[in-house]
C-alpha cells in the first residue's frame, strides 16, 4: 500500500505563515504526502514508476512502463492540480531515495533490491522541479531528472553546441621548411549547451571550447588575423604562450566588439602551448571558454602515430548548483573563491562521453593526446583509466626526452602535455583528472577501443556497476 507521511500541523502553519507574508513561493506548494488525512483521497491523475539503475549499471533513474519505459532520467509531466504518484523501485541493491524538494515529496532511503516505495503528492502549481537521489554524490553522478508541471518553459534549455571535437586536429606539418602561416581567430560570445538541459553564455575562439588547435613548424611566421564579433558584449584578446614578446600578442589584440587586427609572430621554440584571452577579468574570460592549444612542431615533425586527439580541461563557475537545468549565470564570487560547479573536457559537462564526441581506436594502434589545461585555476592530474602512458612529453617539452611508463601526469593551468600510448586490449578507457571528485562534476571522456580480446593480458568475468 502507499507510503505516506503524516500531515503535520507544523507544515500547515508554515504554509499559512508563508501565505500571510505573501511569500512568492517559487515552487508549487503542495499537500505532498498528506492524502492520508483527506477523506477524498483522490486517485492519482498521473502515475510513474522509476527504477534505480535499471539494467544500465549506472547511477540513474530509469522509467518503467508507459511512454517513459526504458528512458534514463525521464522527464515526468503533470498538469497543475494533478495528484501525482511515483513508485520507486530499487533496481541495484544500493542505497537510494527520490526527492523533490519544492514539492516536499520524498521516499525514504532504502537499499533492498526490488523493494518498492510509493509517494503521492499534489502538484499545485506550474513549474519545473528536479527529482533526484539525495544520497551524497548520487545526484552529481547522474541521478536526477525533471518533473514538469504545466507548460515546459525554461527546463531543458538548449543552446549552441560549443564542444570542439577531440578529433579536430590539423594534419602534421611533416618534413618541410619554415613558412608563412595564416590563421584567423574570431572571438564569439554564444549561449551554449553546458550540460543536458543547461545553458550558459560562453566566450569562445571560433565558436567552440577549446578554440581551434593551431599547428605550425618551428621558425614559421604566423600571420594571425584576430577579430571580435560585432555581437560581443566584451572586449577580447589573445595571448599565445608560443609567442615571444609582450603579452604573447595580447598587447596587439585587445579589441572591442566589431574590431579586427592582424599581427605576426615567429614561432621560436617547439612545444605544445596554451593560448587564451587576456582581457580583464582574465580568469572570467578563460573560465567561460577562451583557451586553446598551438603546437609548434620541431624540425622534421613529430613521429607519426595512428590517432591524434585534442583535449582541454577547464572549470566553470555558475551561480546555480551543478546540475541545475535552464540558463545558468556566471559567478564572479565563486571564481575568486576557486569553487567551480563544473569541470569540463572540451567545454561541456561529460561532452566527451557522448556518442558524437567519443574517441575511437583499434587494438594495435598508437594514440597521441594533446592535452592542455585552460583552467583558469585547477591543476589536472591527467590519467586514462586502464592505460599507462608509454611516453609523456612532460610539461609539453618536445625537446627533452619523454618520460616513459607514467600513470598520471600533472598539467598546470596554462600548461600542456603530450602523451602517447599503444593500445593492447579492447574496451572503454576513461580520460579523467585523478582528482576524481571532478568526475562527478562533469569531467570524463571516453576512448573506445575495438579489437580482439587479449586474455593473456587481462582476463576475468565482468561485474556489473563498475562504471567502466
Ligand atoms: Cu542513489
Ligand atoms: Cu575574452
Short mmCIF file of C-alpha atoms and ligand atoms in Angstrom, two decimals:
data_model
loop_
_atom_site.label_atom_id
_atom_site.label_comp_id
_atom_site.label_asym_id
_atom_site.label_seq_id
_atom_site.Cartn_x
_atom_site.Cartn_y
_atom_site.Cartn_z
CA UNK A 1 0.00 0.00 0.00
CA UNK A 2 1.01 3.61 -0.25
CA UNK A 3 3.63 5.01 1.99
CA UNK A 4 2.50 8.33 3.32
CA UNK A 5 3.97 10.75 5.71
CA UNK A 6 1.55 12.11 8.29
CA UNK A 7 0.10 15.52 7.74
CA UNK A 8 1.54 17.83 10.34
CA UNK A 9 0.23 20.95 11.98
CA UNK A 10 3.71 22.40 11.57
CA UNK A 11 3.54 22.07 7.83
CA UNK A 12 0.16 23.76 7.79
CA UNK A 13 1.43 26.60 9.96
CA UNK A 14 4.43 27.13 7.74
CA UNK A 15 2.13 27.33 4.76
CA UNK A 16 -0.19 29.79 6.41
CA UNK A 17 2.69 32.00 7.52
CA UNK A 18 4.14 31.90 4.05
CA UNK A 19 0.83 32.87 2.51
CA UNK A 20 0.24 35.62 5.04
CA UNK A 21 3.66 37.04 4.37
CA UNK A 22 2.87 36.97 0.70
CA UNK A 23 5.94 34.92 0.08
CA UNK A 24 6.16 34.19 -3.58
CA UNK A 25 6.74 30.51 -3.44
CA UNK A 26 8.80 29.76 -6.46
CA UNK A 27 7.69 26.18 -6.43
CA UNK A 28 4.19 24.92 -6.24
CA UNK A 29 3.20 24.38 -2.68
CA UNK A 30 1.66 21.06 -2.24
CA UNK A 31 -0.07 18.91 0.22
CA UNK A 32 2.58 16.39 -0.54
CA UNK A 33 2.17 13.06 1.10
CA UNK A 34 -0.78 14.33 3.04
CA UNK A 35 -3.56 12.49 1.36
CA UNK A 36 -3.78 10.00 4.18
CA UNK A 37 -5.71 12.63 6.07
CA UNK A 38 -8.00 13.57 3.27
CA UNK A 39 -11.38 11.98 3.06
CA UNK A 40 -11.34 12.46 -0.67
CA UNK A 41 -8.03 10.66 -1.19
CA UNK A 42 -8.25 11.14 -4.89
CA UNK A 43 -7.00 8.53 -7.29
CA UNK A 44 -3.77 9.72 -8.88
CA UNK A 45 -4.15 11.63 -12.14
CA UNK A 46 -0.69 10.55 -13.21
CA UNK A 47 1.38 7.57 -12.16
CA UNK A 48 5.02 6.94 -12.85
CA UNK A 49 7.36 4.14 -11.90
CA UNK A 50 11.13 4.61 -11.76
CA UNK A 51 13.79 2.01 -11.04
CA UNK A 52 17.25 2.84 -9.78
CA UNK A 53 19.97 1.76 -12.16
CA UNK A 54 17.71 -0.46 -14.22
CA UNK A 55 19.95 -2.50 -16.46
CA UNK A 56 22.26 0.42 -17.17
CA UNK A 57 24.70 -0.34 -14.37
CA UNK A 58 24.84 3.41 -13.76
CA UNK A 59 23.63 5.79 -11.09
CA UNK A 60 20.45 6.89 -12.85
CA UNK A 61 16.70 6.52 -12.66
CA UNK A 62 15.11 4.51 -15.46
CA UNK A 63 11.44 4.74 -16.40
CA UNK A 64 9.27 1.62 -16.09
CA UNK A 65 6.16 1.22 -18.25
CA UNK A 66 4.27 3.66 -20.43
CA UNK A 67 5.98 6.31 -22.51
CA UNK A 68 8.96 6.51 -20.17
CA UNK A 69 9.73 2.79 -20.33
CA UNK A 70 13.48 2.33 -20.52
CA UNK A 71 14.17 6.08 -20.62
CA UNK A 72 17.07 7.21 -18.45
CA UNK A 73 16.07 10.01 -16.06
CA UNK A 74 12.81 10.58 -17.96
CA UNK A 75 11.09 13.93 -17.86
CA UNK A 76 7.83 13.40 -15.96
CA UNK A 77 4.87 15.63 -16.71
CA UNK A 78 1.70 16.60 -14.89
CA UNK A 79 -0.93 19.31 -15.02
CA UNK A 80 -1.28 21.84 -12.21
CA UNK A 81 -3.51 20.36 -9.52
CA UNK A 82 -2.82 16.79 -10.52
CA UNK A 83 -2.33 14.14 -7.88
CA UNK A 84 0.99 12.57 -8.82
CA UNK A 85 2.01 9.09 -7.79
CA UNK A 86 5.60 7.96 -8.14
CA UNK A 87 6.66 4.39 -7.42
CA UNK A 88 10.37 3.97 -6.79
CA UNK A 89 11.86 0.51 -7.24
CA UNK A 90 15.34 -0.30 -6.01
CA UNK A 91 16.97 -1.96 -9.01
CA UNK A 92 20.59 -2.15 -7.96
CA UNK A 93 20.69 -3.01 -4.25
CA UNK A 94 22.33 0.32 -3.39
CA UNK A 95 21.09 2.98 -1.00
CA UNK A 96 18.82 5.45 -2.82
CA UNK A 97 15.80 7.65 -2.45
CA UNK A 98 13.82 10.04 -4.63
CA UNK A 99 13.32 13.60 -3.52
CA UNK A 100 11.56 16.62 -5.00
CA UNK A 101 12.46 19.46 -2.67
CA UNK A 102 9.98 22.10 -3.81
CA UNK A 103 7.06 19.69 -3.63
CA UNK A 104 8.06 18.29 -0.24
CA UNK A 105 7.94 14.87 -1.78
CA UNK A 106 10.41 12.20 -0.73
CA UNK A 107 10.68 8.48 -0.35
CA UNK A 108 12.70 7.06 2.49
CA UNK A 109 16.20 5.83 1.74
CA UNK A 110 16.34 2.12 1.16
CA UNK A 111 18.88 -0.33 -0.08
CA UNK A 112 16.96 -3.56 -0.50
CA UNK A 113 16.91 -4.89 -4.06
CA UNK A 114 13.42 -4.90 -5.67
CA UNK A 115 11.84 -3.08 -2.76
CA UNK A 116 9.26 -0.51 -3.82
CA UNK A 117 8.03 2.66 -2.22
CA UNK A 118 5.16 4.84 -3.38
CA UNK A 119 4.78 8.55 -2.82
CA UNK A 120 1.69 10.57 -3.65
CA UNK A 121 1.53 14.34 -3.76
CA UNK A 122 -0.35 17.14 -5.40
CA UNK A 123 1.33 19.42 -7.93
CA UNK A 124 -0.48 22.60 -7.01
CA UNK A 125 1.39 24.99 -9.24
CA UNK A 126 3.00 25.01 -12.62
CA UNK A 127 6.77 24.81 -12.62
CA UNK A 128 9.78 22.65 -13.26
CA UNK A 129 11.06 20.60 -10.40
CA UNK A 130 14.10 18.40 -10.12
CA UNK A 131 13.65 14.90 -8.78
CA UNK A 132 16.88 13.37 -7.55
CA UNK A 133 18.55 10.89 -5.22
CA UNK A 134 19.71 12.64 -2.06
CA UNK A 135 22.31 10.04 -1.13
CA UNK A 136 25.57 12.04 -1.16
CA UNK A 137 27.14 12.08 -4.59
CA UNK A 138 24.31 10.34 -6.39
CA UNK A 139 22.71 13.44 -7.87
CA UNK A 140 26.10 14.57 -9.14
CA UNK A 141 26.71 11.12 -10.56
CA UNK A 142 23.56 11.37 -12.65
CA UNK A 143 20.55 10.51 -10.52
CA UNK A 144 18.26 13.38 -11.39
CA UNK A 145 15.54 14.32 -13.82
CA UNK A 146 12.70 16.79 -14.22
CA UNK A 147 9.07 16.86 -13.24
CA UNK A 148 7.38 19.45 -15.43
CA UNK A 149 4.04 20.68 -14.13
CA UNK A 150 2.10 22.55 -16.79
CA UNK A 151 3.81 24.11 -19.75
CA UNK A 152 7.51 23.49 -20.00
CA UNK A 153 9.36 26.77 -20.12
CA UNK A 154 12.97 27.10 -19.11
CA UNK A 155 13.61 23.46 -18.32
CA UNK A 156 15.71 21.59 -20.80
CA UNK A 157 17.20 24.78 -22.17
CA UNK A 158 19.05 24.26 -25.42
CA UNK A 159 21.96 26.24 -26.73
CA UNK A 160 24.61 26.02 -29.38
CA UNK A 161 26.95 23.03 -29.40
CA UNK A 162 30.23 24.61 -28.32
CA UNK A 163 32.15 21.35 -27.91
CA UNK A 164 35.28 21.09 -30.02
CA UNK A 165 35.60 17.51 -31.25
CA UNK A 166 38.73 15.83 -29.86
CA UNK A 167 39.26 14.55 -33.41
CA UNK A 168 39.65 18.09 -34.67
CA UNK A 169 43.44 18.00 -35.03
CA UNK A 170 45.19 19.63 -38.01
CA UNK A 171 47.43 17.42 -40.18
CA UNK A 172 51.10 17.03 -39.24
CA UNK A 173 53.47 19.62 -40.69
CA UNK A 174 55.80 16.86 -41.84
CA UNK A 175 59.30 17.48 -43.10
CA UNK A 176 59.05 20.94 -44.58
CA UNK A 177 60.93 24.18 -44.19
CA UNK A 178 59.68 27.30 -42.39
CA UNK A 179 56.72 29.07 -43.98
CA UNK A 180 54.33 31.95 -43.53
CA UNK A 181 51.16 30.53 -41.98
CA UNK A 182 47.91 32.50 -41.98
CA UNK A 183 45.46 31.94 -39.16
CA UNK A 184 42.11 33.59 -38.45
CA UNK A 185 40.64 33.65 -34.97
CA UNK A 186 37.32 35.19 -34.04
CA UNK A 187 36.13 35.95 -30.51
CA UNK A 188 32.48 34.97 -30.29
CA UNK A 189 30.11 35.01 -27.33
CA UNK A 190 27.47 32.32 -27.62
CA UNK A 191 24.78 30.76 -25.45
CA UNK A 192 25.96 27.19 -25.45
CA UNK A 193 24.97 23.84 -24.02
CA UNK A 194 26.81 23.31 -20.74
CA UNK A 195 25.02 20.11 -19.78
CA UNK A 196 21.86 18.26 -20.68
CA UNK A 197 19.13 20.87 -20.18
CA UNK A 198 21.55 23.58 -19.03
CA UNK A 199 22.94 26.52 -20.97
CA UNK A 200 25.27 29.41 -20.23
CA UNK A 201 26.99 32.21 -22.08
CA UNK A 202 30.35 31.08 -23.37
CA UNK A 203 33.21 33.23 -24.57
CA UNK A 204 34.86 31.31 -27.41
CA UNK A 205 37.50 31.38 -30.08
CA UNK A 206 35.77 30.40 -33.33
CA UNK A 207 32.63 29.22 -31.57
CA UNK A 208 34.00 26.23 -29.67
CA UNK A 209 35.80 25.24 -26.49
CA UNK A 210 38.66 24.86 -26.77
CA UNK A 211 39.33 27.13 -29.74
CA UNK A 212 40.88 25.62 -32.87
CA UNK A 213 44.13 23.72 -32.45
CA UNK A 214 46.83 25.56 -34.37
CA UNK A 215 49.73 23.59 -35.79
CA UNK A 216 52.89 25.13 -37.16
CA UNK A 217 56.58 24.37 -37.51
CA UNK A 218 59.36 25.95 -35.50
CA UNK A 219 60.63 29.07 -37.33
CA UNK A 220 57.30 29.53 -39.10
CA UNK A 221 55.99 33.07 -39.17
CA UNK A 222 52.35 33.18 -38.18
CA UNK A 223 50.14 35.96 -39.51
CA UNK A 224 47.22 35.99 -37.13
CA UNK A 225 44.05 37.84 -38.04
CA UNK A 226 42.07 38.45 -34.89
CA UNK A 227 38.50 39.73 -34.84
CA UNK A 228 35.96 40.36 -32.10
CA UNK A 229 32.43 39.69 -33.32
CA UNK A 230 30.10 42.68 -33.57
CA UNK A 231 27.60 40.83 -31.39
CA UNK A 232 30.04 40.59 -28.47
CA UNK A 233 29.37 42.35 -25.18
CA UNK A 234 33.02 42.35 -24.05
CA UNK A 235 36.42 43.21 -25.46
CA UNK A 236 38.65 40.19 -26.11
CA UNK A 237 42.26 39.46 -26.96
CA UNK A 238 44.66 36.58 -27.48
CA UNK A 239 47.84 35.66 -25.63
CA UNK A 240 49.67 32.70 -27.13
CA UNK A 241 52.31 31.08 -24.95
CA UNK A 242 54.17 30.16 -28.15
CA UNK A 243 54.82 33.86 -28.77
CA UNK A 244 57.96 35.60 -27.58
CA UNK A 245 57.16 39.23 -26.82
CA UNK A 246 54.89 41.44 -24.70
CA UNK A 247 51.64 39.83 -23.64
CA UNK A 248 52.19 36.93 -26.00
CA UNK A 249 50.34 39.05 -28.54
CA UNK A 250 47.70 40.36 -26.17
CA UNK A 251 49.06 43.91 -26.39
CA UNK A 252 48.26 43.94 -30.12
CA UNK A 253 44.88 42.29 -29.96
CA UNK A 254 42.68 43.77 -27.25
CA UNK A 255 39.68 44.54 -29.44
CA UNK A 256 36.26 45.99 -28.83
CA UNK A 257 33.24 44.33 -30.45
CA UNK A 258 33.38 44.63 -34.23
CA UNK A 259 37.12 45.37 -34.43
CA UNK A 260 39.73 43.40 -36.37
CA UNK A 261 43.53 43.40 -36.44
CA UNK A 262 46.48 41.45 -37.78
CA UNK A 263 49.77 40.70 -36.05
CA UNK A 264 52.64 38.39 -36.87
CA UNK A 265 54.98 36.35 -34.74
CA UNK A 266 57.76 33.89 -35.29
CA UNK A 267 57.49 30.54 -33.51
CA UNK A 268 60.93 30.31 -31.94
CA UNK A 269 60.60 27.19 -29.78
CA UNK A 270 58.98 23.82 -30.39
CA UNK A 271 56.34 22.69 -27.92
CA UNK A 272 52.62 22.49 -27.24
CA UNK A 273 51.39 25.82 -25.93
CA UNK A 274 48.21 27.20 -24.46
CA UNK A 275 46.62 30.30 -25.88
CA UNK A 276 43.86 32.24 -24.13
CA UNK A 277 42.07 35.54 -23.87
CA UNK A 278 43.97 38.05 -21.74
CA UNK A 279 41.32 40.72 -21.29
CA UNK A 280 40.36 41.50 -17.69
CA UNK A 281 38.89 39.81 -15.83
CA UNK A 282 41.18 37.28 -17.50
CA UNK A 283 40.06 34.44 -15.25
CA UNK A 284 36.44 35.14 -16.20
CA UNK A 285 37.19 35.02 -19.92
CA UNK A 286 39.17 31.81 -19.54
CA UNK A 287 36.57 30.16 -17.31
CA UNK A 288 33.93 30.93 -19.91
CA UNK A 289 35.89 29.09 -22.56
CA UNK A 290 38.57 31.29 -24.13
CA UNK A 291 41.50 28.91 -24.47
CA UNK A 292 43.09 26.58 -26.97
CA UNK A 293 46.39 24.94 -27.96
CA UNK A 294 49.04 25.76 -30.54
CA UNK A 295 51.50 23.02 -31.45
CA UNK A 296 54.89 24.12 -32.69
CA UNK A 297 56.48 21.05 -34.24
CA UNK A 298 60.25 20.61 -34.21
CA UNK A 299 62.22 20.47 -37.44
CA UNK A 300 61.35 17.25 -39.25
CA UNK A 301 57.99 17.00 -37.44
CA UNK A 302 56.77 14.64 -34.74
CA UNK A 303 56.86 10.88 -35.17
CA UNK A 304 53.72 9.69 -36.92
CA UNK A 305 51.09 7.89 -34.80
CA UNK A 306 47.81 6.23 -35.77
CA UNK A 307 45.46 8.64 -33.97
CA UNK A 308 45.80 12.09 -32.51
CA UNK A 309 43.32 13.74 -30.13
CA UNK A 310 42.85 17.26 -28.80
CA UNK A 311 41.50 17.62 -25.27
CA UNK A 312 41.47 20.57 -22.87
CA UNK A 313 40.30 20.86 -19.30
CA UNK A 314 38.63 23.82 -17.66
CA UNK A 315 36.40 24.80 -14.74
CA UNK A 316 33.12 26.65 -14.87
CA UNK A 317 31.76 28.85 -12.12
CA UNK A 318 27.99 29.23 -12.06
CA UNK A 319 25.71 30.85 -9.51
CA UNK A 320 23.43 27.83 -9.76
CA UNK A 321 24.42 24.46 -8.34
CA UNK A 322 25.83 21.75 -10.55
CA UNK A 323 23.01 20.06 -12.44
CA UNK A 324 20.52 22.94 -12.27
CA UNK A 325 18.56 23.00 -15.53
CA UNK A 326 17.83 26.11 -17.53
CA UNK A 327 20.06 29.07 -18.31
CA UNK A 328 22.72 29.49 -15.61
CA UNK A 329 24.78 32.54 -14.70
CA UNK A 330 28.49 33.13 -14.25
CA UNK A 331 29.55 33.66 -10.61
CA UNK A 332 32.49 36.00 -10.15
CA UNK A 333 32.42 35.30 -6.43
CA UNK A 334 32.78 31.53 -6.83
CA UNK A 335 35.55 32.15 -9.34
CA UNK A 336 37.51 34.26 -6.85
CA UNK A 337 36.92 31.62 -4.21
CA UNK A 338 38.00 28.95 -6.72
CA UNK A 339 34.84 26.94 -6.14
CA UNK A 340 33.69 25.73 -9.55
CA UNK A 341 30.39 23.94 -10.10
CA UNK A 342 31.57 22.19 -13.27
CA UNK A 343 34.77 20.66 -14.54
CA UNK A 344 34.81 20.05 -18.27
CA UNK A 345 36.78 18.47 -21.07
CA UNK A 346 36.24 20.40 -24.31
CA UNK A 347 33.77 22.85 -22.86
CA UNK A 348 30.72 20.98 -21.61
CA UNK A 349 29.85 18.53 -18.84
CA UNK A 350 30.56 14.96 -19.90
CA UNK A 351 30.86 16.15 -23.50
CA UNK A 352 33.44 13.55 -24.48
CA UNK A 353 31.31 10.68 -23.17
CA UNK A 354 28.62 11.38 -25.78
CA UNK A 355 28.48 9.26 -28.94
CA UNK A 356 29.21 12.21 -31.20
CA UNK A 357 32.37 13.23 -29.32
CA UNK A 358 33.89 9.95 -28.15
CA UNK A 359 37.34 8.98 -29.29
CA UNK A 360 37.76 5.68 -31.13
CA UNK A 361 40.74 3.49 -31.91
CA UNK A 362 41.73 -0.11 -32.63
CA UNK A 363 43.83 -2.58 -30.70
CA UNK A 364 47.39 -2.38 -32.05
CA UNK A 365 47.22 1.34 -32.77
CA UNK A 366 49.23 4.11 -31.17
CA UNK A 367 47.46 7.22 -29.93
CA UNK A 368 48.75 10.63 -29.01
CA UNK A 369 46.76 13.07 -26.91
CA UNK A 370 47.47 16.78 -27.00
CA UNK A 371 46.18 17.76 -23.58
CA UNK A 372 46.10 21.22 -22.10
CA UNK A 373 44.55 22.99 -19.14
CA UNK A 374 42.76 26.25 -19.76
CA UNK A 375 41.71 26.34 -16.15
CA UNK A 376 41.74 29.10 -15.08
CA UNK A 377 42.74 27.71 -11.69
CA UNK A 378 42.93 23.96 -11.28
CA UNK A 379 45.88 21.66 -11.94
CA UNK A 380 44.89 18.47 -13.72
CA UNK A 381 46.16 15.08 -12.59
CA UNK A 382 45.64 13.71 -16.06
CA UNK A 383 45.08 9.97 -16.23
CA UNK A 384 43.49 7.45 -18.57
CA UNK A 385 41.75 4.71 -16.61
CA UNK A 386 43.06 1.33 -17.81
CA UNK A 387 46.12 2.64 -19.63
CA UNK A 388 49.70 3.52 -18.86
CA UNK A 389 51.28 6.33 -20.85
CA UNK A 390 54.19 4.83 -22.79
CA UNK A 391 55.61 8.32 -23.25
CA UNK A 392 54.85 11.64 -21.59
CA UNK A 393 56.35 14.81 -23.02
CA UNK A 394 56.38 16.33 -19.57
CA UNK A 395 55.09 19.89 -19.48
CA UNK A 396 54.77 19.61 -23.25
CA UNK A 397 58.50 19.94 -23.77
CA UNK A 398 59.19 18.39 -27.17
CA UNK A 399 62.94 18.96 -26.97
CA UNK A 400 63.52 16.92 -23.79
CA UNK A 401 63.41 13.12 -23.82
CA UNK A 402 59.94 11.92 -22.86
CA UNK A 403 59.20 10.20 -19.58
CA UNK A 404 58.26 6.56 -20.04
CA UNK A 405 55.65 4.36 -18.34
CA UNK A 406 53.69 7.01 -16.48
CA UNK A 407 50.30 6.51 -14.77
CA UNK A 408 49.24 10.11 -14.02
CA UNK A 409 50.79 13.37 -15.10
CA UNK A 410 50.37 16.87 -13.73
CA UNK A 411 49.30 19.63 -16.05
CA UNK A 412 49.28 23.18 -14.78
CA UNK A 413 46.72 25.82 -15.72
CA UNK A 414 48.17 27.48 -18.78
CA UNK A 415 50.21 24.34 -19.39
CA UNK A 416 50.00 21.24 -21.54
CA UNK A 417 51.32 17.76 -22.08
CA UNK A 418 51.67 15.29 -24.91
CA UNK A 419 51.06 11.64 -24.04
CA UNK A 420 51.42 8.59 -26.25
CA UNK A 421 50.40 5.01 -25.70
CA UNK A 422 49.84 1.84 -27.67
CA UNK A 423 46.50 0.06 -27.33
CA UNK A 424 46.80 -3.58 -26.31
CA UNK A 425 43.31 -4.51 -25.10
CA UNK A 426 39.81 -3.58 -26.36
CA UNK A 427 37.36 -1.78 -24.12
CA UNK A 428 36.34 1.61 -22.83
CA UNK A 429 39.10 3.78 -21.43
CA UNK A 430 38.14 6.86 -19.46
CA UNK A 431 40.04 10.12 -19.55
CA UNK A 432 39.93 11.73 -16.13
CA UNK A 433 41.59 14.15 -13.80
CA UNK A 434 42.51 11.74 -11.00
CA UNK A 435 41.20 14.30 -8.53
CA UNK A 436 38.10 12.17 -9.06
CA UNK A 437 35.51 14.32 -7.32
CA UNK A 438 35.68 16.30 -10.53
CA UNK A 439 34.29 13.35 -12.44
CA UNK A 440 31.04 13.92 -10.56
CA UNK A 441 31.06 17.49 -11.79
CA UNK A 442 31.21 16.61 -15.45
CA UNK A 443 34.84 15.67 -16.09
CA UNK A 444 35.19 12.47 -18.12
CA UNK A 445 35.91 11.38 -21.67
CA UNK A 446 35.68 8.00 -23.38
CA UNK A 447 38.24 6.36 -25.62
CA UNK A 448 36.55 3.31 -27.16
CA UNK A 449 38.97 0.66 -28.34
CA UNK A 450 37.85 -2.14 -30.60
CA UNK A 451 39.61 -5.38 -31.36
CA UNK A 452 40.04 -8.98 -30.32
CA UNK A 453 40.10 -9.75 -26.59
CA UNK A 454 43.58 -10.37 -25.24
CA UNK A 455 43.08 -12.91 -22.43
CA UNK A 456 46.81 -13.32 -21.93
CA UNK A 457 46.94 -9.63 -20.91
CA UNK A 458 43.69 -9.40 -18.95
CA UNK A 459 41.02 -11.99 -18.25
CA UNK A 460 38.06 -12.35 -15.92
CA UNK A 461 34.29 -12.21 -15.60
CA UNK A 462 32.72 -8.76 -15.99
CA UNK A 463 30.97 -7.45 -12.91
CA UNK A 464 28.04 -5.06 -13.04
CA UNK A 465 28.09 -1.46 -11.98
CA UNK A 466 31.82 -0.95 -12.19
CA UNK A 467 31.26 2.25 -14.14
CA UNK A 468 33.73 1.18 -16.78
CU1 LIG B 1 21.16 6.97 -5.14
CU1 LIG B 2 37.92 37.49 -23.77
#
